[in-house]
Amino acid sequence: MQSWMIVVALGGNAILRPGQKGTAADQRHSLRSTSRQLVRLIQRGHRVVVTHGNGPQVGAILLQQEAGRSAGVPAMPLDVCGAESQGLLGYLIQQSLYNELVRANIEKSVVTLVTQTVVDSEDPAFSRPTKPIGPFYDAAEARRLAAETGYHYVEDAGRGWRRVVPSPDPKAIVEAQVIRDLVQQGVIVVAAGGGGIPVVRDPEYRILGVEAVIDKDLAAARLAEQMHADLLVILTDVDAVYLGYGTPQQRPVAQMTVAEARRYLEAGEFASGSMEPKVRACVRFVEATGKRATISALERLQGAVAGAAGTSVVP
């Protein structure tokens, strides 16, 4: 049996399903079925690195930060909140995966690594914050918070005002070598949660946290590239990439070359907040490595790895 090194990027539905409130019990329940799918890959001899999103969880952490202000609890900056979400979700994924490995009589260790992602301090995103995070406010409260904190707030699709932060491009995963070493020892690693904690390097090459959010799929592609992975799998809540999505003419794409994917991206075929970064991440990984990347639903993970489900992006 051929053994691959696979980076699996979990979508939000792998951790929190529609209709759930986001309790620890909800997330444990969702992760049980997610972990069973991942263990099936491990049973086939594949080496697995797991990445994940953190949108709802870091949003809840930011709400807790706001609630604590009135009690005199110092609010933590966004990079620290991202680290908190990595620990929270990493713990739940790590424990769930371990328990499913025990059920399958597989003796393997699972570890969560607090992961930092280097971004360019000159990235144009820092002068154009666009990524909405945290709770919604009315206009008056948003103005007050902006004056108090210096944060940027914008109106978000008629739902209220939200803080927006930069979303710079990920350049490198600081802990990539450590992750490689662990994988070579047979350890299953949970890393780069929420796109990784955004950091920049100062003139003395030290790293410093910054107020930003990194796209989780682009970070997963960067990690997979640095890991020399054989396959990048991006899981989401649809079974494949669709052209004309949401229209009567929508149709799934089983495979597209990098050139075809680039044409679709330039034509605006994919929504910027959902499928567009996933396709872009696959293109980057395939261009950098010459390997395959795939986008599929969690329930079709095994078929996606085999190239029989989802959408494959190829050279």
mmCIF file of C-alpha atoms in Angstrom:
data_model
loop_
_atom_site.group_PDB
_atom_site.id
_atom_site.type_symbol
_atom_site.label_atom_id
_atom_site.label_comp_id
_atom_site.label_asym_id
_atom_site.label_seq_id
_atom_site.Cartn_x
_atom_site.Cartn_y
_atom_site.Cartn_z
ATOM 1 C CA MET A 1 0.000 0.000 0.000
ATOM 2 C CA GLN A 2 1.378 3.429 -0.990
ATOM 3 C CA SER A 3 1.883 5.761 1.971
ATOM 4 C CA TRP A 4 1.343 9.468 1.391
ATOM 5 C CA MET A 5 1.970 12.510 3.510
ATOM 6 C CA ILE A 6 -1.384 14.316 3.455
ATOM 7 C CA VAL A 7 -2.296 17.738 4.815
ATOM 8 C CA VAL A 8 -6.028 17.778 5.577
ATOM 9 C CA ALA A 9 -7.620 21.198 6.069
ATOM 10 C CA LEU A 10 -10.843 20.842 8.034
ATOM 11 C CA GLY A 11 -13.696 23.194 7.221
ATOM 12 C CA GLY A 12 -15.922 24.685 9.889
ATOM 13 C CA ASN A 13 -18.597 22.003 9.444
ATOM 14 C CA ALA A 14 -16.084 19.357 10.552
ATOM 15 C CA ILE A 15 -16.093 20.976 14.005
ATOM 16 C CA LEU A 16 -19.447 22.749 14.293
ATOM 17 C CA ARG A 17 -22.547 21.746 12.332
ATOM 18 C CA PRO A 18 -25.427 24.042 11.308
ATOM 19 C CA GLY A 19 -27.919 24.461 14.162
ATOM 20 C CA GLN A 20 -25.403 23.708 16.898
ATOM 21 C CA LYS A 21 -24.768 26.356 19.554
ATOM 22 C CA GLY A 22 -21.031 25.876 19.779
ATOM 23 C CA THR A 23 -20.842 24.193 23.167
ATOM 24 C CA ALA A 24 -17.918 21.895 23.933
ATOM 25 C CA ALA A 25 -20.349 18.966 23.721
ATOM 26 C CA ASP A 26 -21.503 20.098 20.245
ATOM 27 C CA GLN A 27 -17.951 20.300 18.976
ATOM 28 C CA ARG A 28 -16.972 16.946 20.489
ATOM 29 C CA HIS A 29 -19.992 15.349 18.825
ATOM 30 C CA SER A 30 -19.036 16.713 15.393
ATOM 31 C CA LEU A 31 -15.397 15.781 15.816
ATOM 32 C CA ARG A 32 -16.168 12.136 16.507
ATOM 33 C CA SER A 33 -17.332 11.535 12.928
ATOM 34 C CA THR A 34 -14.533 13.762 11.602
ATOM 35 C CA SER A 35 -11.946 11.747 13.505
ATOM 36 C CA ARG A 36 -13.332 8.454 12.203
ATOM 37 C CA GLN A 37 -12.751 9.681 8.648
ATOM 38 C CA LEU A 38 -9.178 10.718 9.474
ATOM 39 C CA VAL A 39 -8.432 7.408 11.201
ATOM 40 C CA ARG A 40 -9.484 5.559 8.049
ATOM 41 C CA LEU A 41 -6.668 7.373 6.226
ATOM 42 C CA ILE A 42 -4.222 6.434 8.965
ATOM 43 C CA GLN A 43 -5.338 2.783 8.763
ATOM 44 C CA ARG A 44 -4.346 2.870 5.091
ATOM 45 C CA GLY A 45 -0.809 3.866 6.093
ATOM 46 C CA HIS A 46 -1.002 7.576 5.292
ATOM 47 C CA ARG A 47 0.793 10.169 7.420
ATOM 48 C CA VAL A 48 -1.597 12.968 8.319
ATOM 49 C CA VAL A 49 -1.243 16.600 9.365
ATOM 50 C CA VAL A 50 -4.519 18.303 10.304
ATOM 51 C CA THR A 51 -5.239 22.004 9.977
ATOM 52 C CA HIS A 52 -8.531 23.698 10.835
ATOM 53 C CA GLY A 53 -10.507 26.914 10.815
ATOM 54 C CA ASN A 54 -11.378 28.879 13.945
ATOM 55 C CA GLY A 55 -13.951 31.469 12.842
ATOM 56 C CA PRO A 56 -16.809 30.809 15.291
ATOM 57 C CA GLN A 57 -14.447 29.985 18.147
ATOM 58 C CA VAL A 58 -12.218 33.051 17.867
ATOM 59 C CA GLY A 59 -15.382 35.129 17.474
ATOM 60 C CA ALA A 60 -16.617 33.753 20.804
ATOM 61 C CA ILE A 61 -13.240 34.493 22.402
ATOM 62 C CA LEU A 62 -13.461 38.094 21.194
ATOM 63 C CA LEU A 63 -16.957 38.363 22.687
ATOM 64 C CA GLN A 64 -15.546 37.141 25.983
ATOM 65 C CA GLN A 65 -12.797 39.769 25.737
ATOM 66 C CA GLU A 66 -15.410 42.491 25.252
ATOM 67 C CA ALA A 67 -17.527 41.204 28.137
ATOM 68 C CA GLY A 68 -14.518 41.222 30.425
ATOM 69 C CA ARG A 69 -13.749 44.904 29.840
ATOM 70 C CA SER A 70 -16.513 46.022 32.193
ATOM 71 C CA ALA A 71 -15.028 43.843 34.942
ATOM 72 C CA GLY A 72 -11.582 45.325 34.472
ATOM 73 C CA VAL A 73 -10.116 42.252 32.781
ATOM 74 C CA PRO A 74 -7.483 43.356 30.235
ATOM 75 C CA ALA A 75 -8.464 42.409 26.694
ATOM 76 C CA MET A 76 -5.916 40.307 24.820
ATOM 77 C CA PRO A 77 -4.729 41.284 21.314
ATOM 78 C CA LEU A 78 -5.932 39.326 18.300
ATOM 79 C CA ASP A 79 -2.785 37.214 17.909
ATOM 80 C CA VAL A 80 -3.163 36.001 21.504
ATOM 81 C CA CYS A 81 -6.859 35.251 20.895
ATOM 82 C CA GLY A 82 -5.820 33.199 17.866
ATOM 83 C CA ALA A 83 -3.407 31.248 20.042
ATOM 84 C CA GLU A 84 -6.213 30.619 22.537
ATOM 85 C CA SER A 85 -8.407 29.215 19.754
ATOM 86 C CA GLN A 86 -5.584 26.940 18.587
ATOM 87 C CA GLY A 87 -5.293 25.483 22.077
ATOM 88 C CA LEU A 88 -9.058 25.108 22.497
ATOM 89 C CA LEU A 89 -9.699 23.420 19.149
ATOM 90 C CA GLY A 90 -6.422 21.534 19.117
ATOM 91 C CA TYR A 91 -7.307 19.957 22.440
ATOM 92 C CA LEU A 92 -10.727 18.837 21.191
ATOM 93 C CA ILE A 93 -9.359 17.472 17.887
ATOM 94 C CA GLN A 94 -6.363 15.828 19.567
ATOM 95 C CA GLN A 95 -8.505 14.070 22.165
ATOM 96 C CA SER A 96 -11.127 12.971 19.645
ATOM 97 C CA LEU A 97 -8.504 11.598 17.254
ATOM 98 C CA TYR A 98 -6.717 9.768 20.064
ATOM 99 C CA ASN A 99 -9.952 8.113 21.203
ATOM 100 C CA GLU A 100 -10.764 6.945 17.672
ATOM 101 C CA LEU A 101 -7.233 5.568 17.281
ATOM 102 C CA VAL A 102 -7.714 3.595 20.510
ATOM 103 C CA ARG A 103 -11.013 2.207 19.157
ATOM 104 C CA ALA A 104 -9.183 1.126 15.998
ATOM 105 C CA ASN A 105 -6.338 -0.483 18.013
ATOM 106 C CA ILE A 106 -3.768 1.885 16.492
ATOM 107 C CA GLU A 107 -0.905 2.982 18.735
ATOM 108 C CA LYS A 108 -0.039 6.476 17.594
ATOM 109 C CA SER A 109 0.486 9.778 19.345
ATOM 110 C CA VAL A 110 -1.435 12.933 18.479
ATOM 111 C CA VAL A 111 -0.051 16.361 19.316
ATOM 112 C CA THR A 112 -1.291 19.916 18.841
ATOM 113 C CA LEU A 113 1.335 22.515 17.994
ATOM 114 C CA VAL A 114 0.765 26.213 18.598
ATOM 115 C CA THR A 115 1.776 27.469 15.159
ATOM 116 C CA GLN A 116 2.949 30.864 13.923
ATOM 117 C CA THR A 117 2.672 32.041 10.317
ATOM 118 C CA VAL A 118 5.028 34.687 8.954
ATOM 119 C CA VAL A 119 3.505 37.504 6.929
ATOM 120 C CA ASP A 120 5.139 40.487 5.249
ATOM 121 C CA SER A 121 4.956 43.651 7.362
ATOM 122 C CA GLU A 122 4.665 45.594 4.075
ATOM 123 C CA ASP A 123 1.729 43.513 2.831
ATOM 124 C CA PRO A 124 -0.881 45.900 1.319
ATOM 125 C CA ALA A 125 -3.547 44.150 3.436
ATOM 126 C CA PHE A 126 -2.299 46.049 6.490
ATOM 127 C CA SER A 127 -3.436 49.343 4.978
ATOM 128 C CA ARG A 128 -6.751 47.851 3.783
ATOM 129 C CA PRO A 129 -8.351 45.786 6.564
ATOM 130 C CA THR A 130 -11.152 43.708 5.075
ATOM 131 C CA LYS A 131 -11.668 40.590 7.216
ATOM 132 C CA PRO A 132 -14.741 40.898 9.503
ATOM 133 C CA ILE A 133 -14.313 39.330 12.938
ATOM 134 C CA GLY A 134 -16.116 39.236 16.250
ATOM 135 C CA PRO A 135 -19.581 40.432 17.273
ATOM 136 C CA PHE A 136 -22.009 42.810 15.557
ATOM 137 C CA TYR A 137 -22.642 46.324 16.938
ATOM 138 C CA ASP A 138 -24.999 49.154 16.113
ATOM 139 C CA ALA A 139 -23.468 52.236 14.468
ATOM 140 C CA ALA A 140 -23.193 54.288 17.669
ATOM 141 C CA GLU A 141 -21.443 51.533 19.604
ATOM 142 C CA ALA A 142 -19.087 50.873 16.679
ATOM 143 C CA ARG A 143 -18.129 54.567 16.591
ATOM 144 C CA ARG A 144 -17.494 54.563 20.335
ATOM 145 C CA LEU A 145 -15.318 51.448 20.166
ATOM 146 C CA ALA A 146 -13.396 52.802 17.182
ATOM 147 C CA ALA A 147 -12.607 56.001 19.099
ATOM 148 C CA GLU A 148 -11.657 54.005 22.216
ATOM 149 C CA THR A 149 -9.524 51.327 20.621
ATOM 150 C CA GLY A 150 -8.410 52.633 17.224
ATOM 151 C CA TYR A 151 -9.880 49.517 15.568
ATOM 152 C CA HIS A 152 -11.646 49.713 12.196
ATOM 153 C CA TYR A 153 -15.386 48.939 11.986
ATOM 154 C CA VAL A 154 -17.532 48.545 8.863
ATOM 155 C CA GLU A 155 -21.166 47.790 8.135
ATOM 156 C CA ASP A 156 -21.498 44.086 7.283
ATOM 157 C CA ALA A 157 -24.235 43.111 4.812
ATOM 158 C CA GLY A 158 -27.027 44.890 6.679
ATOM 159 C CA ARG A 159 -26.444 42.848 9.840
ATOM 160 C CA GLY A 160 -24.664 45.519 11.855
ATOM 161 C CA TRP A 161 -21.148 46.862 12.281
ATOM 162 C CA ARG A 162 -18.134 44.620 12.817
ATOM 163 C CA ARG A 163 -14.463 45.063 13.381
ATOM 164 C CA VAL A 164 -12.330 44.418 10.286
ATOM 165 C CA VAL A 165 -8.693 43.384 10.390
ATOM 166 C CA PRO A 166 -5.991 42.809 7.766
ATOM 167 C CA SER A 167 -5.761 39.418 6.075
ATOM 168 C CA PRO A 168 -2.162 39.278 4.810
ATOM 169 C CA ASP A 169 -0.745 36.550 2.621
ATOM 170 C CA PRO A 170 1.007 33.696 4.468
ATOM 171 C CA LYS A 171 4.699 33.432 3.582
ATOM 172 C CA ALA A 172 6.026 30.651 5.827
ATOM 173 C CA ILE A 173 5.116 28.448 8.778
ATOM 174 C CA VAL A 174 7.628 29.058 11.583
ATOM 175 C CA GLU A 175 7.315 25.552 13.047
ATOM 176 C CA ALA A 176 7.355 23.637 9.719
ATOM 177 C CA GLN A 177 10.589 21.782 10.521
ATOM 178 C CA VAL A 178 9.267 20.698 13.926
ATOM 179 C CA ILE A 179 6.094 19.411 12.268
ATOM 180 C CA ARG A 180 8.163 17.493 9.700
ATOM 181 C CA ASP A 181 10.257 15.931 12.472
ATOM 182 C CA LEU A 182 7.162 14.834 14.387
ATOM 183 C CA VAL A 183 5.534 13.337 11.285
ATOM 184 C CA GLN A 184 8.712 11.390 10.503
ATOM 185 C CA GLN A 185 8.456 9.905 14.001
ATOM 186 C CA GLY A 186 4.920 8.717 13.245
ATOM 187 C CA VAL A 187 3.135 11.432 15.206
ATOM 188 C CA ILE A 188 -0.185 12.855 13.955
ATOM 189 C CA VAL A 189 0.083 16.643 14.161
ATOM 190 C CA VAL A 190 -2.664 19.260 14.496
ATOM 191 C CA ALA A 191 -1.125 22.557 13.348
ATOM 192 C CA ALA A 192 -1.695 25.981 11.766
ATOM 193 C CA GLY A 193 -5.162 26.300 13.306
ATOM 194 C CA GLY A 194 -7.083 29.311 12.037
ATOM 195 C CA GLY A 195 -4.356 29.955 9.466
ATOM 196 C CA GLY A 196 -1.709 30.200 12.167
ATOM 197 C CA ILE A 197 -0.899 33.077 14.500
ATOM 198 C CA PRO A 198 0.181 35.990 12.267
ATOM 199 C CA VAL A 199 3.695 37.214 12.990
ATOM 200 C CA VAL A 200 6.211 39.498 11.275
ATOM 201 C CA ARG A 201 9.990 39.544 11.495
ATOM 202 C CA ASP A 202 11.762 42.642 12.795
ATOM 203 C CA PRO A 203 15.171 43.854 11.466
ATOM 204 C CA GLU A 204 16.922 41.524 13.921
ATOM 205 C CA TYR A 205 14.893 38.547 12.593
ATOM 206 C CA ARG A 206 12.836 38.232 15.757
ATOM 207 C CA ILE A 207 9.138 37.427 15.376
ATOM 208 C CA LEU A 208 6.365 39.650 16.688
ATOM 209 C CA GLY A 209 2.602 39.022 16.712
ATOM 210 C CA VAL A 210 0.362 41.329 14.680
ATOM 211 C CA GLU A 211 -3.347 42.141 14.602
ATOM 212 C CA ALA A 212 -4.490 40.144 11.581
ATOM 213 C CA VAL A 213 -6.272 36.985 10.452
ATOM 214 C CA ILE A 214 -4.741 34.632 7.879
ATOM 215 C CA ASP A 215 -6.893 32.647 5.478
ATOM 216 C CA LYS A 216 -6.821 29.059 6.747
ATOM 217 C CA ASP A 217 -6.778 27.449 3.294
ATOM 218 C CA LEU A 218 -3.892 29.567 1.997
ATOM 219 C CA ALA A 219 -1.986 28.755 5.196
ATOM 220 C CA ALA A 220 -2.728 25.032 4.740
ATOM 221 C CA ALA A 221 -1.295 25.228 1.206
ATOM 222 C CA ARG A 222 1.845 26.928 2.499
ATOM 223 C CA LEU A 223 2.229 24.297 5.213
ATOM 224 C CA ALA A 224 1.698 21.456 2.718
ATOM 225 C CA GLU A 225 4.329 22.982 0.444
ATOM 226 C CA GLN A 226 6.877 23.282 3.271
ATOM 227 C CA MET A 227 6.058 19.748 4.439
ATOM 228 C CA HIS A 228 6.712 18.364 0.914
ATOM 229 C CA ALA A 229 3.266 16.789 1.194
ATOM 230 C CA ASP A 230 2.051 14.357 -1.456
ATOM 231 C CA LEU A 231 -1.507 15.676 -1.313
ATOM 232 C CA LEU A 232 -3.441 18.679 -0.016
ATOM 233 C CA VAL A 233 -7.082 18.015 0.875
ATOM 234 C CA ILE A 234 -9.388 20.946 1.616
ATOM 235 C CA LEU A 235 -12.671 19.853 3.167
ATOM 236 C CA THR A 236 -15.800 21.972 3.004
ATOM 237 C CA ASP A 237 -19.587 21.609 3.154
ATOM 238 C CA VAL A 238 -20.134 20.858 -0.555
ATOM 239 C CA ASP A 239 -19.094 17.698 -2.371
ATOM 240 C CA ALA A 240 -17.120 19.432 -5.132
ATOM 241 C CA VAL A 241 -16.305 22.727 -6.806
ATOM 242 C CA TYR A 242 -19.228 23.909 -8.923
ATOM 243 C CA LEU A 243 -19.328 26.198 -11.912
ATOM 244 C CA GLY A 244 -22.344 28.483 -11.898
ATOM 245 C CA TYR A 245 -22.947 27.616 -8.257
ATOM 246 C CA GLY A 246 -26.423 28.542 -7.043
ATOM 247 C CA THR A 247 -27.842 28.847 -10.566
ATOM 248 C CA PRO A 248 -29.975 26.363 -12.547
ATOM 249 C CA GLN A 249 -26.888 25.724 -14.710
ATOM 250 C CA GLN A 250 -24.576 24.747 -11.841
ATOM 251 C CA ARG A 251 -22.389 21.727 -12.511
ATOM 252 C CA PRO A 252 -19.636 20.010 -10.542
ATOM 253 C CA VAL A 253 -16.064 19.875 -11.828
ATOM 254 C CA ALA A 254 -14.280 16.564 -11.276
ATOM 255 C CA GLN A 255 -10.866 17.857 -12.331
ATOM 256 C CA MET A 256 -9.282 21.091 -13.490
ATOM 257 C CA THR A 257 -5.770 22.009 -14.424
ATOM 258 C CA VAL A 258 -3.996 24.954 -12.842
ATOM 259 C CA ALA A 259 -4.512 26.929 -16.072
ATOM 260 C CA GLU A 260 -8.249 26.194 -16.058
ATOM 261 C CA ALA A 261 -8.540 27.073 -12.370
ATOM 262 C CA ARG A 262 -6.768 30.384 -12.978
ATOM 263 C CA ARG A 263 -9.183 31.235 -15.776
ATOM 264 C CA TYR A 264 -12.159 30.521 -13.517
ATOM 265 C CA LEU A 265 -10.639 32.640 -10.739
ATOM 266 C CA GLU A 266 -10.001 35.574 -13.087
ATOM 267 C CA ALA A 267 -13.574 35.317 -14.366
ATOM 268 C CA GLY A 268 -14.916 35.620 -10.808
ATOM 269 C CA GLU A 269 -16.482 32.165 -10.959
ATOM 270 C CA PHE A 270 -16.037 31.483 -7.228
ATOM 271 C CA ALA A 271 -17.330 33.454 -4.225
ATOM 272 C CA SER A 272 -14.568 35.399 -2.474
ATOM 273 C CA GLY A 273 -15.661 34.396 1.017
ATOM 274 C CA SER A 274 -15.999 30.675 0.387
ATOM 275 C CA MET A 275 -14.710 28.741 -2.638
ATOM 276 C CA GLU A 276 -12.311 31.314 -4.102
ATOM 277 C CA PRO A 277 -9.563 30.993 -1.443
ATOM 278 C CA LYS A 278 -9.879 27.198 -1.516
ATOM 279 C CA VAL A 279 -9.282 27.045 -5.269
ATOM 280 C CA ARG A 280 -6.493 29.616 -4.988
ATOM 281 C CA ALA A 281 -4.837 27.566 -2.236
ATOM 282 C CA CYS A 282 -4.961 24.425 -4.390
ATOM 283 C CA VAL A 283 -3.459 26.292 -7.335
ATOM 284 C CA ARG A 284 -0.574 27.524 -5.196
ATOM 285 C CA PHE A 285 0.201 24.083 -3.825
ATOM 286 C CA VAL A 286 0.050 22.387 -7.234
ATOM 287 C CA GLU A 287 2.196 25.068 -8.893
ATOM 288 C CA ALA A 288 4.802 24.861 -6.129
ATOM 289 C CA THR A 289 5.009 21.073 -5.928
ATOM 290 C CA GLY A 290 3.661 19.515 -9.107
ATOM 291 C CA LYS A 291 1.442 17.346 -6.887
ATOM 292 C CA ARG A 292 -2.372 17.105 -6.729
ATOM 293 C CA ALA A 293 -4.773 19.020 -4.481
ATOM 294 C CA THR A 294 -8.439 18.277 -3.935
ATOM 295 C CA ILE A 295 -11.560 19.958 -2.556
ATOM 296 C CA SER A 296 -14.404 17.825 -1.252
ATOM 297 C CA ALA A 297 -16.868 17.205 1.548
ATOM 298 C CA LEU A 298 -15.799 15.504 4.760
ATOM 299 C CA GLU A 299 -18.064 12.536 4.072
ATOM 300 C CA ARG A 300 -16.215 11.898 0.799
ATOM 301 C CA LEU A 301 -12.694 12.183 2.198
ATOM 302 C CA GLN A 302 -11.660 8.639 1.255
ATOM 303 C CA GLY A 303 -12.842 9.064 -2.331
ATOM 304 C CA ALA A 304 -11.207 12.483 -2.562
ATOM 305 C CA VAL A 305 -7.835 11.046 -1.523
ATOM 306 C CA ALA A 306 -8.226 8.315 -4.151
ATOM 307 C CA GLY A 307 -9.154 10.893 -6.793
ATOM 308 C CA ALA A 308 -12.641 9.449 -7.160
ATOM 309 C CA ALA A 309 -14.627 12.244 -5.442
ATOM 310 C CA GLY A 310 -14.561 15.989 -5.096
ATOM 311 C CA THR A 311 -12.607 18.274 -7.416
ATOM 312 C CA SER A 312 -8.948 17.586 -8.136
ATOM 313 C CA VAL A 313 -6.594 20.402 -9.187
ATOM 314 C CA VAL A 314 -3.696 19.036 -11.218
ATOM 315 C CA PRO A 315 -0.627 20.526 -12.973
#
